[in-house]
Coordinates of C-alpha atoms in Angstrom, one line a residue:
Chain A
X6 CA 41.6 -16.8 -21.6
X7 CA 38.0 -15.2 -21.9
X8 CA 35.6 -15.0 -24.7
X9 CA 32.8 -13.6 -23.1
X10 CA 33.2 -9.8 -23.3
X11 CA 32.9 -7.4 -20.0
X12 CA 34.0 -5.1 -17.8
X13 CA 36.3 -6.4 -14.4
X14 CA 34.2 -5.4 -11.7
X15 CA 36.2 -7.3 -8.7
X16 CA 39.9 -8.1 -9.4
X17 CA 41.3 -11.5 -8.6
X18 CA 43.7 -9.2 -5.8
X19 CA 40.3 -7.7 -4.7
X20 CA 38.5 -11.1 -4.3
X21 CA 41.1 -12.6 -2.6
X22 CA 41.6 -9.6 -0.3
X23 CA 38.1 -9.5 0.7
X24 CA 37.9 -13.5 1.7
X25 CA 40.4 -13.3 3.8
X26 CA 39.1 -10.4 5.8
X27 CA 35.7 -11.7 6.3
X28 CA 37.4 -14.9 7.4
X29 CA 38.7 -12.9 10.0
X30 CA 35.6 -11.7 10.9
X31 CA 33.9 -15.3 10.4
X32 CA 37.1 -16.7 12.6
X33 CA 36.4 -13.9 15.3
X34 CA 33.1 -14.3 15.5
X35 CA 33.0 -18.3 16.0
X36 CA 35.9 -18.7 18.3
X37 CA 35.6 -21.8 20.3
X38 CA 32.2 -22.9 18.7
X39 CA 33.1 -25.8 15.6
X40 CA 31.2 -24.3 13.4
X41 CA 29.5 -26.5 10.3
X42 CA 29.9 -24.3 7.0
X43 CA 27.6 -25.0 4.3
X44 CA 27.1 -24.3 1.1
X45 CA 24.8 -24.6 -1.8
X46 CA 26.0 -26.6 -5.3
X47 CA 27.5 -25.4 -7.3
X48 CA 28.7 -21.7 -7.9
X49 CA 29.7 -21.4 -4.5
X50 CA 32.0 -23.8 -4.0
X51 CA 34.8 -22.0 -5.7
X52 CA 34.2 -19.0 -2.6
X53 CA 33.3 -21.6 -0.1
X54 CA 36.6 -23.4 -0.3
X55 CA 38.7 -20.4 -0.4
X56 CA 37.1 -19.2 2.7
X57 CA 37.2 -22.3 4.5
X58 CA 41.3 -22.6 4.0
X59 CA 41.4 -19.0 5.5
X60 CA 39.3 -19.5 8.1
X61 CA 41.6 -20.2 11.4
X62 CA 39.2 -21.9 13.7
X63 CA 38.3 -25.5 13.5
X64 CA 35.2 -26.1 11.6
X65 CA 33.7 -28.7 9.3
X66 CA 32.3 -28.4 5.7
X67 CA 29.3 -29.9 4.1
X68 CA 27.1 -29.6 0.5
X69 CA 23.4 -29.8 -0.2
X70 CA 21.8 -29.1 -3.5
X71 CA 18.2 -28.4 -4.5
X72 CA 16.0 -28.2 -7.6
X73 CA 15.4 -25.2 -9.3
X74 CA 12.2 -23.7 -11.0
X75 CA 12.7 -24.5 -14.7
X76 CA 11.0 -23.4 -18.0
X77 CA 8.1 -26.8 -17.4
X78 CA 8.1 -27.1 -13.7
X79 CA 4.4 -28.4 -13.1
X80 CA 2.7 -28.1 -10.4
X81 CA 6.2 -29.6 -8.5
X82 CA 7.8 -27.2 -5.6
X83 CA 11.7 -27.1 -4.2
X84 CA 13.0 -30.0 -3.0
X85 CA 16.5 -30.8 -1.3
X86 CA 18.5 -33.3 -4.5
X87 CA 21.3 -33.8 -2.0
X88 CA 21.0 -33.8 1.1
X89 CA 23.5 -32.6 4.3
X90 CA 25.8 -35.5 6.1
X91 CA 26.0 -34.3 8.9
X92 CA 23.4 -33.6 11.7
X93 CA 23.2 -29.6 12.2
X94 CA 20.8 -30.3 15.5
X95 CA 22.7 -28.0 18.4
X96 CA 25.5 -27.0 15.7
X97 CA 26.3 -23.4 15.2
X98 CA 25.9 -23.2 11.2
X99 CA 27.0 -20.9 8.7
X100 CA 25.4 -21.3 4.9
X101 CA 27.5 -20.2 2.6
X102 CA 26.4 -18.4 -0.9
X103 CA 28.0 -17.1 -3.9
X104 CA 25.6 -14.5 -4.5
X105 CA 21.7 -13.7 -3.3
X106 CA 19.6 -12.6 -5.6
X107 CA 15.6 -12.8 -5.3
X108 CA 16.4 -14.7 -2.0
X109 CA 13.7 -17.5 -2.9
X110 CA 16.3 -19.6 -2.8
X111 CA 18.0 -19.1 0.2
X112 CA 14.8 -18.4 2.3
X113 CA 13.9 -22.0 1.1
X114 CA 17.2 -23.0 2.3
X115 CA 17.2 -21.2 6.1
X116 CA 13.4 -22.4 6.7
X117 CA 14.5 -25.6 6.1
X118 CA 17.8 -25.8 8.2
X119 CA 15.7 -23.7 11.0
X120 CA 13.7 -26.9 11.6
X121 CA 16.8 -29.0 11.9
X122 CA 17.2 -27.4 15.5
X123 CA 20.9 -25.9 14.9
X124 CA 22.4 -23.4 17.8
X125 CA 22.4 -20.7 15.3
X126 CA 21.9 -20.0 11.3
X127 CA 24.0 -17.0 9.7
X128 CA 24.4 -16.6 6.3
X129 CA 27.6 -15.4 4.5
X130 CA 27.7 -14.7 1.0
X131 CA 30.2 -13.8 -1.4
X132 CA 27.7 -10.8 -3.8
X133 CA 24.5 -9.3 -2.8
X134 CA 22.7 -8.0 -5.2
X135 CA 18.8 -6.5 -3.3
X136 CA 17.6 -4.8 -6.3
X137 CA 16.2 -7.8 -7.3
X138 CA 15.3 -9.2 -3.9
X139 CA 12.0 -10.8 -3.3
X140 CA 12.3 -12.4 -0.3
X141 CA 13.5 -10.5 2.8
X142 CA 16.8 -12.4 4.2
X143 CA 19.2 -11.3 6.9
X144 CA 22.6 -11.6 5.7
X145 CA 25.1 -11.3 8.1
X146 CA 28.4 -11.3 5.8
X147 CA 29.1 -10.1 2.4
X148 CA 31.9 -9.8 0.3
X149 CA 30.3 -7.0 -1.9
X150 CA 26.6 -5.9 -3.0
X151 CA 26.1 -5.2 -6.8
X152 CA 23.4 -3.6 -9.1
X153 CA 25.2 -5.1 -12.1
X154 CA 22.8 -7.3 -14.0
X155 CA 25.1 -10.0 -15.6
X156 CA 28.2 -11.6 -13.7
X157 CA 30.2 -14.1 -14.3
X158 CA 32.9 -15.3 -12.3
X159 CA 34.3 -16.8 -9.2
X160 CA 31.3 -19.4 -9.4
X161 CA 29.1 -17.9 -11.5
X162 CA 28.6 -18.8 -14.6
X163 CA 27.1 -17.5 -18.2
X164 CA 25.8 -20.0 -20.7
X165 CA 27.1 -22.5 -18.3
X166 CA 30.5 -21.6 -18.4
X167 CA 33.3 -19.5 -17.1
X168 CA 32.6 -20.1 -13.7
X169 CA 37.0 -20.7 -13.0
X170 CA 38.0 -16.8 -14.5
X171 CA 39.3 -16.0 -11.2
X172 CA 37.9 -12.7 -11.0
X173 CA 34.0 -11.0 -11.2
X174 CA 33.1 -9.5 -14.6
X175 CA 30.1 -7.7 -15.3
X176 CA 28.8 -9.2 -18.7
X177 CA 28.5 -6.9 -21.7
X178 CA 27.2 -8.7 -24.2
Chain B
X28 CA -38.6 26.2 4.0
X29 CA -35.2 25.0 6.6
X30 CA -32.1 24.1 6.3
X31 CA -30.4 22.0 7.9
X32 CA -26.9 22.4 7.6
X33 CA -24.2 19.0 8.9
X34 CA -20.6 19.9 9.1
X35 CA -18.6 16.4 10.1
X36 CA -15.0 15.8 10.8
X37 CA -13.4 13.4 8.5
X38 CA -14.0 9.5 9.8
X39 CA -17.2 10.8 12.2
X40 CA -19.2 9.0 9.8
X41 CA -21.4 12.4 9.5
X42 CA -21.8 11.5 5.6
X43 CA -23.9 8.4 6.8
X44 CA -26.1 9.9 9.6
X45 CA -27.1 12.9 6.7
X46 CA -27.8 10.4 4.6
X47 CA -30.2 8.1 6.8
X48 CA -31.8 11.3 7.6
X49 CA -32.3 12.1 3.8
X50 CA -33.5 8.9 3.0
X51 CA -35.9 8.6 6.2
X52 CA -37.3 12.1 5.8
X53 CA -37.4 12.1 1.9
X54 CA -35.7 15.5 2.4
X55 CA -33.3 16.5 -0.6
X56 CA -29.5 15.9 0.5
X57 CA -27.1 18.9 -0.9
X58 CA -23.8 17.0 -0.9
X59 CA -21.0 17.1 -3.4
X60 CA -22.6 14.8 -5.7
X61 CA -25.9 16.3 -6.0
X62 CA -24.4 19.6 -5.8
X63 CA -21.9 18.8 -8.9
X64 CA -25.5 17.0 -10.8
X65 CA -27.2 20.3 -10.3
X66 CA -24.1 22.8 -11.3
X67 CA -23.7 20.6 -14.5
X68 CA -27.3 20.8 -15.6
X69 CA -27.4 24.4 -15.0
X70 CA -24.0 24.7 -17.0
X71 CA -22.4 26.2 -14.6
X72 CA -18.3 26.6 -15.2
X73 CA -15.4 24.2 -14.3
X74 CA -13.7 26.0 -11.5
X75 CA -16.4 26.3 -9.2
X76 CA -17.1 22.3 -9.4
X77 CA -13.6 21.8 -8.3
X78 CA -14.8 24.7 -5.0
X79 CA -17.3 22.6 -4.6
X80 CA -15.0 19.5 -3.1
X81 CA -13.9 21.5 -0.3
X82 CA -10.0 21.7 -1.5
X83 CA -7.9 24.9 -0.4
X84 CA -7.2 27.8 -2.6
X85 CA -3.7 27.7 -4.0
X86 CA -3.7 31.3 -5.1
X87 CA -5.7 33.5 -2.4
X88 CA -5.7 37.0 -3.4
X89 CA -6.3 36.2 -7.1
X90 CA -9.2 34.3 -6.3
X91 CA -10.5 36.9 -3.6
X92 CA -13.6 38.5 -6.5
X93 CA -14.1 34.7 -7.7
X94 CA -14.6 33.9 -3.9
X95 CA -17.4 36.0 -3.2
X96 CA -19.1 35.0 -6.4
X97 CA -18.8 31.4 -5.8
X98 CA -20.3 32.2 -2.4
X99 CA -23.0 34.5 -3.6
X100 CA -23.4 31.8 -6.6
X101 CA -23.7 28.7 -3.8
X102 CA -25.9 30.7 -1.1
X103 CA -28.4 31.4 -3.9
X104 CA -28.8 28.1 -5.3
X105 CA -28.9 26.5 -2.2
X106 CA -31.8 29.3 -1.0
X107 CA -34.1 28.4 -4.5
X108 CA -33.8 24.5 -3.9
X109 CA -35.1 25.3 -0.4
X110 CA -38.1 27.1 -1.5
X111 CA -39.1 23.6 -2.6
X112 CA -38.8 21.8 0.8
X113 CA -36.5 21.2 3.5
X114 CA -33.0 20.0 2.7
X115 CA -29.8 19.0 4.1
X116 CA -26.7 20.6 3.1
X117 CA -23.9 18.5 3.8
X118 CA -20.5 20.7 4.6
X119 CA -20.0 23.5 1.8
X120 CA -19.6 26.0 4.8
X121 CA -23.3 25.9 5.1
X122 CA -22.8 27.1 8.7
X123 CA -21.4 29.8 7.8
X124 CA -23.2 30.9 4.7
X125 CA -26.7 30.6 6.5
X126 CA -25.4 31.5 9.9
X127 CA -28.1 34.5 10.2
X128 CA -30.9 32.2 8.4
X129 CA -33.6 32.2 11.0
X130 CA -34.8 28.8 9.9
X131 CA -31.2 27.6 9.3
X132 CA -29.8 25.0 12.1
X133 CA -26.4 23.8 12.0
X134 CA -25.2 20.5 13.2
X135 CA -22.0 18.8 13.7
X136 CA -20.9 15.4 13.9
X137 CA -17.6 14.9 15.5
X138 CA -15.8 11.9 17.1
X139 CA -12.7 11.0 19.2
X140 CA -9.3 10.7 17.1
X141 CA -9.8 7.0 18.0
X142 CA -13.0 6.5 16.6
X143 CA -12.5 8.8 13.1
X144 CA -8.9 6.1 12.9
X145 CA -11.0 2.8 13.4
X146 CA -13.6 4.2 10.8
X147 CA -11.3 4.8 8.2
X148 CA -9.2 2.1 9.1
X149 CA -12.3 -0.5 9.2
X150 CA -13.7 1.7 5.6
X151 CA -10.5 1.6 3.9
X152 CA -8.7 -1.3 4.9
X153 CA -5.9 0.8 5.6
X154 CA -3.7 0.8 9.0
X155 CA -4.1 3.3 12.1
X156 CA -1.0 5.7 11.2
X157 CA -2.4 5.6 7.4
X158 CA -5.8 6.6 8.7
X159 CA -4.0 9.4 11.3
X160 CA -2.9 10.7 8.2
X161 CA -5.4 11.1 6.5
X162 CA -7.7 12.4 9.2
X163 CA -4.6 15.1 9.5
X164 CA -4.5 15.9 5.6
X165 CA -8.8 16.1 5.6
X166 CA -8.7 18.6 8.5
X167 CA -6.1 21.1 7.5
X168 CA -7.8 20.9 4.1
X169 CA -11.2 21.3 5.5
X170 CA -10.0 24.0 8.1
X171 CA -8.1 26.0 5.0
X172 CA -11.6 25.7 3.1
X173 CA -13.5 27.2 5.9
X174 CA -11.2 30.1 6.8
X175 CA -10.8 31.2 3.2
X176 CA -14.2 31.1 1.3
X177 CA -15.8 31.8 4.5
X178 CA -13.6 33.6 6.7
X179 CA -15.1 31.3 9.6
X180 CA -13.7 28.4 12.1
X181 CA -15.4 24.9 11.5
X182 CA -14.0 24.2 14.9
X183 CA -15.8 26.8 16.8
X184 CA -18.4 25.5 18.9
X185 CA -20.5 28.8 19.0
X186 CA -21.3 28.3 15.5
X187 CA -23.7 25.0 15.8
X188 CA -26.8 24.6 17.2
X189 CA -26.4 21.0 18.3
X190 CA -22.8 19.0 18.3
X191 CA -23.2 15.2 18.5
X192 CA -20.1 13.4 19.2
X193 CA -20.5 9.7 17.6
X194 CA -17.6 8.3 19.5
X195 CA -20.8 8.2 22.3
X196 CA -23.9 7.1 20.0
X197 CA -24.1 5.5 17.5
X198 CA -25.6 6.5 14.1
X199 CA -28.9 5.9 14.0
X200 CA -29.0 7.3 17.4
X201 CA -27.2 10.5 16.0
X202 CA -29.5 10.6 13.3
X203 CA -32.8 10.2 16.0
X204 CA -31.5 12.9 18.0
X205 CA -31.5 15.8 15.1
X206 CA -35.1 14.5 14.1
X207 CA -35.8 14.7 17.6
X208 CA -33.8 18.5 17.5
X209 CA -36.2 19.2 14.4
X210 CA -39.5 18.3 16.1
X211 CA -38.8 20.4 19.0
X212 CA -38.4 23.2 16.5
X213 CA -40.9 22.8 14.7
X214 CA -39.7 21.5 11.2
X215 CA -40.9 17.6 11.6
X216 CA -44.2 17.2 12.5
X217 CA -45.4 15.6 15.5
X218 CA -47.4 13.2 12.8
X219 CA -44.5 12.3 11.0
X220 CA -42.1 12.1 13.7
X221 CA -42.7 8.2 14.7
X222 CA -42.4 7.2 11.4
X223 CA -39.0 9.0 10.5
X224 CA -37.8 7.4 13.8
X225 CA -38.6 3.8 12.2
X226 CA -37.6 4.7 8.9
X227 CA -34.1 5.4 10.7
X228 CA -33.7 2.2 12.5
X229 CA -34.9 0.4 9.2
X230 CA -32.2 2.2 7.3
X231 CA -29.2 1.9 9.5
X232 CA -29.7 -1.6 10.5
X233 CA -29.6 -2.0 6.1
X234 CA -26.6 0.1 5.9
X235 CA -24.6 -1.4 8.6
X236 CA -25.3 -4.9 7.2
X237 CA -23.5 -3.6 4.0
X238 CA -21.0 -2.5 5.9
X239 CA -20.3 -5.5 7.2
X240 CA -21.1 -7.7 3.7
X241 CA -18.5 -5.1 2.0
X242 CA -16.4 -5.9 4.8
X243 CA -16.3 -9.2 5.0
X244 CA -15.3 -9.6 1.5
X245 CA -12.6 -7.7 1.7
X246 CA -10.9 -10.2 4.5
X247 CA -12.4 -13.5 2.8
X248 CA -10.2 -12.7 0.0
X249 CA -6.9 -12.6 2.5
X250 CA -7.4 -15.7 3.8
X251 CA -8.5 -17.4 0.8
X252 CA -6.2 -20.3 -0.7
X253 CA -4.2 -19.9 -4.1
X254 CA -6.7 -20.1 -6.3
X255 CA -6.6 -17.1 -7.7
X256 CA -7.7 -15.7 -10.9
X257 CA -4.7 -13.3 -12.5
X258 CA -4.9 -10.6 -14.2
X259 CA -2.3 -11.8 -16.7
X260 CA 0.2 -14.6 -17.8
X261 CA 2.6 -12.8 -16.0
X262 CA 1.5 -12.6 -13.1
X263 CA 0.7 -16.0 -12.9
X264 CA 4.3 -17.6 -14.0
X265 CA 5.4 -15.3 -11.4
X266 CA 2.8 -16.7 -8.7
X267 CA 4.2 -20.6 -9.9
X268 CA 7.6 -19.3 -9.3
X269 CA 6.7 -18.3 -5.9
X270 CA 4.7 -21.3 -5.2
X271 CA 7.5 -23.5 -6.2
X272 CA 10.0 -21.5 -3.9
X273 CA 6.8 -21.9 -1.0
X274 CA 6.8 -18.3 -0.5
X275 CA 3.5 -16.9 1.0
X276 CA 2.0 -14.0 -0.8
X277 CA -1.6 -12.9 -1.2
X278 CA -3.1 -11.2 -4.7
X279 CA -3.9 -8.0 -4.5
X280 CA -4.5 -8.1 -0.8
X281 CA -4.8 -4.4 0.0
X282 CA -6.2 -1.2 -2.0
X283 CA -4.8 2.3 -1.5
X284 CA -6.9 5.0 -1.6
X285 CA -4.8 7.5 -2.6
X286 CA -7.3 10.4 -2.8
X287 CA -11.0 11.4 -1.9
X288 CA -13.1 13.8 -2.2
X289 CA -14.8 15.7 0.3
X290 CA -17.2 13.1 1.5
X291 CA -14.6 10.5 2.0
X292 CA -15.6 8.7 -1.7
X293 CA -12.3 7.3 -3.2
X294 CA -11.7 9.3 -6.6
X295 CA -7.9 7.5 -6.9
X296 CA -6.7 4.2 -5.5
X297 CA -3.5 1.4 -6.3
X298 CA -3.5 -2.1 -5.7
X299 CA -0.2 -3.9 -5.7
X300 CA -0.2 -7.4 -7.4
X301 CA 1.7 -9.4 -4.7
X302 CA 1.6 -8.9 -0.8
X303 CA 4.1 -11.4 1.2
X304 CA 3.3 -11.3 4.7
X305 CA 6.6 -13.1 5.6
X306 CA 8.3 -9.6 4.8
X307 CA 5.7 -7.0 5.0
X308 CA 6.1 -6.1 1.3
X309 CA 4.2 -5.8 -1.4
X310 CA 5.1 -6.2 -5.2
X311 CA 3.5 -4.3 -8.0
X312 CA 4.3 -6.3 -11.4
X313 CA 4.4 -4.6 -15.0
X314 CA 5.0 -5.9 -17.8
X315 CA 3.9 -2.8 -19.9
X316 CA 6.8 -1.2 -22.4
X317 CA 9.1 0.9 -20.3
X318 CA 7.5 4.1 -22.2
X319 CA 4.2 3.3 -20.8
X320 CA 4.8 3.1 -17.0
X321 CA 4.5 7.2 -16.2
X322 CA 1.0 6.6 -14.7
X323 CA 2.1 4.1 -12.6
X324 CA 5.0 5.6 -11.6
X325 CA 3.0 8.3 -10.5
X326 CA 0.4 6.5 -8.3
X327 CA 3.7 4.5 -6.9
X328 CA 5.0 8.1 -5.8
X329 CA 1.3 9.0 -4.5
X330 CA 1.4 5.7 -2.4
X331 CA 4.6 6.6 -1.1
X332 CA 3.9 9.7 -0.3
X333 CA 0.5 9.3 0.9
X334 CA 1.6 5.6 3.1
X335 CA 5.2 6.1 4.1
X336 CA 5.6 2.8 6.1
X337 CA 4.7 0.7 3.0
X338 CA 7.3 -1.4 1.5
X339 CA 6.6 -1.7 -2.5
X340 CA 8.7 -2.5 -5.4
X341 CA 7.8 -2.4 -8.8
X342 CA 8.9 -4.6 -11.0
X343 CA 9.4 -3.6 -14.5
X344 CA 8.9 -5.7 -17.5
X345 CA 13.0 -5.7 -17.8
X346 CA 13.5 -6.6 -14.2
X347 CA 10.6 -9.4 -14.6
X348 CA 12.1 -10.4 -18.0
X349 CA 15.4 -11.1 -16.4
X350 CA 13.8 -12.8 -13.4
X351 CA 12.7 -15.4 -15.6
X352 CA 15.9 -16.0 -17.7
X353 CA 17.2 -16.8 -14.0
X354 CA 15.3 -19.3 -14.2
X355 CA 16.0 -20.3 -17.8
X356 CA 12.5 -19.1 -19.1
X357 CA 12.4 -16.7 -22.3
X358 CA 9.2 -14.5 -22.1
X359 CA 7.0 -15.0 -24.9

């Protein structure tokens, strides 16, 4: 199935064993509160919607998406492309990541859902990798932190593909 | 001719009053620079410039016959510049290597722990447990100086003729009150005395208004907008990439000293690239080949060591060069 060449770092039985137990936690956690997850397009979808169908507490689900800094930027700065449906004001909120890096992203991301006035803001992702991390964050669930330097998998992509192998490779090549 | 010997705690700001008094009097000022000018005209070896900053031994009985030379070697040089005029002799142990001199007073300058802090906090731009540290490293070294090369306690009272605590006045006052010490013993004449006095208010008033103009410029460059200039393109495509994200950061906020010598003058110092006061961390960018980062990685382990609470990464040019692929941008 794969071309890209690597070593299995996190086995699909691995994966799949770790969203459901932080699901539990997540489902714990916000008992009784309707929780809105969110996540970020597009690597984390394919760990947003797995956790959701574990999760056993009502909750609903929406997307956003923002811009990234590019090879010819200009002078431009992060904006929202698509923006939440639903109104987070008073909501208890969970943003949902497939992996923090730098954090410049995702501190972006909480600044600007603080100001929406939601209940409370916790973030959940799937990898943390902090060797790299610029931005100071508070992450309140992970899957699993890494050093490894090039993944793909489970969301994440390489070259822009292989984001469906079901599993978390570290890239060799 | 006298000498007038001023010991100072680290952060008393003793440096400054010897100097306003050398400059008011026109007396010559034995401190470690002049000192280190004289020994290197008169050739005189290495190791006893390196005695000269005040550091502690590291091997004491090996160094016991080189001890008592160094002494005999500083107390005679000292004594011939005297024959010329009056002088100053800032720390060296001179209160202890004149201490049966009869025309020899010693002085000390001490202040509270609070005071010495603010001063080398307000000096250095450094914070208060940096500047505790410091004060703690200068006076075990200074302590260890005294008690080896001259078997004496810097912290004994007895061995000063006049202790002025500048927590109380201030410096020009502390500098009035030894000319003042002087007169009533007979070294500065009651003809010159009025104009010393002026000479003093002239000359602190100057050096506190550069002070402050030093100072001020230090801050005015924290509160500043973006428009920085960068030291290279690196630093700058990582400043865009920060902008874009609207993460506040300062460049090169803050400077380290990392060492000094024995009159507090900075001989080593680091400044990180990027401070984000969001996180209370500071990034230090390199782009320089792998091979070529042992210096820095050594002033990064001095920082660490010598400022505990900072938070600093380094990036390396591999970390940095993979940032930017994140981002879809080869490095050029």
């Amino acid at each position: 199935m794969c071309e890209v060449k690597g070593k299995i770092i996190i086995s699909k039985e691995e994966l799949n064993s770790r969203v459901k137990s932080l699901a539990g936690e997540i489902s714990a956690d916000y008992e009784g509160l309707n929780p809105v997850i969110i996540t970020v397009l597009r690597g984390a979808v394919y760990f947003f919607v797995d956790l959701s169908r574990e999760l056993s507490i009502p909750h609903s689900i929406d997307f956003l998406a923002i811009s990234s800094y590019g090879p010819c930027p200009g002078t431009g700065v992060v904006r929202i492309t698509k923006d939440l449906e639903v109104d987070i004001h008073g909501q208890h909120v969970l943003l949902v990541e497939d992996i923090i890096d730098t954090g410049l992203t995702l501190h972006y991301l909480i600044r600007t859902l603080r100001e929406r006035g939601p209940a409370s803001l916790k973030v959940c992702t799937f990898l943390d990798r902090p060797v790299q991390r610029i931005a100071k964050l508070q992450v309140d669930y992970r899957g699993f932190e890494t050093d490894e330097e090039y993944l793909v998998g489970y969301g994440l992509d390489y070259k822009g593909k292989w984001r469906n192998l079901p599993y978390i490779m570290a890239v060799t090549e | 001719m006298a000498i007038i010997t001023i010991s100072r705690q680290f952060g008393s700001n003793g440096e400054i009053v010897a100097e306003i008094l050398a400059e008011a009097t026109g007396w010559l000022l034995l401190n470690k620079k002049t000192l280190e000018q004289y020994l290197t005209e008169h050739h005189i070896p290495q190791i006893r410039m390196e005695w000269i900053n005040e550091s502690s031994p590291h091997d004491i009985e090996s160094l016991n016959k080189e001890r008592i030379a160094y002494l005999e070697f500083l107390k005679e040089t000292i004594l011939n510049l005297s024959e010329k005029g009056h002088l100053f002799l800032l720390g060296r142990g001179g209160q202890f290597l004149f201490r049966d001199k009869e025309d020899a007073f010693h002085i000390k300058i001490i202040a509270s722990l609070d005071t010495r802090a603010a001063n080398i906090q307000y000096r250095f731009n450094v914070d208060k447990a940096a500047a505790l540290r410091l004060i703690n490293q200068k006076d075990a070294e200074r302590m260890e100086y005294a008690l080896f090369y001259h078997r004496g306690d810097s912290n004994d009272p007895q061995v000063y003729d006049l202790m002025i605590n500048t927590s109380r006045i201030s410096i020009d006052e502390a500098a009035k009150v030894i000319v003042f010490f002087l007169k009533d013993k007979g070294i500065v004449s009651a003809d010159t005395f009025d104009s010393i006095v002026e000479e003093i208010e002239r000359i602190s008033s100057q050096r506190l208004a550069e002070l402050d103009a030093v100072h001020s410029t230090g801050t005015k460059k924290e509160t500043s907008s973006r428009n920085y200039v960068f030291a290279n393109e690196s630093e700058e495509e990582f400043a865009r990439i920060l902008d874009y994200y609207k993460i506040d950061y300062l460049y090169e906020p803050t400077t380290f000293p990392l060492r000094w010598d024995s009159e507090g003058n900075i001989e080593s110092a680091f400044t990180p690239d990027f401070y984000f006061p969001d996180f209370d961390f500071y990034i230090e960018l390199t782009t320089m080949k792998q091979e070529l980062v042992t210096k820095k990685n050594r002033k990064l382990r001095e920082l660490r060591r010598v400022y505990p609470d900072i938070n600093i990464k380094l990036f390396y040019r591999k970390d940095y060069k993979k940032l930017l692929e994140k981002f879809g941008i080869s490095e050029e």
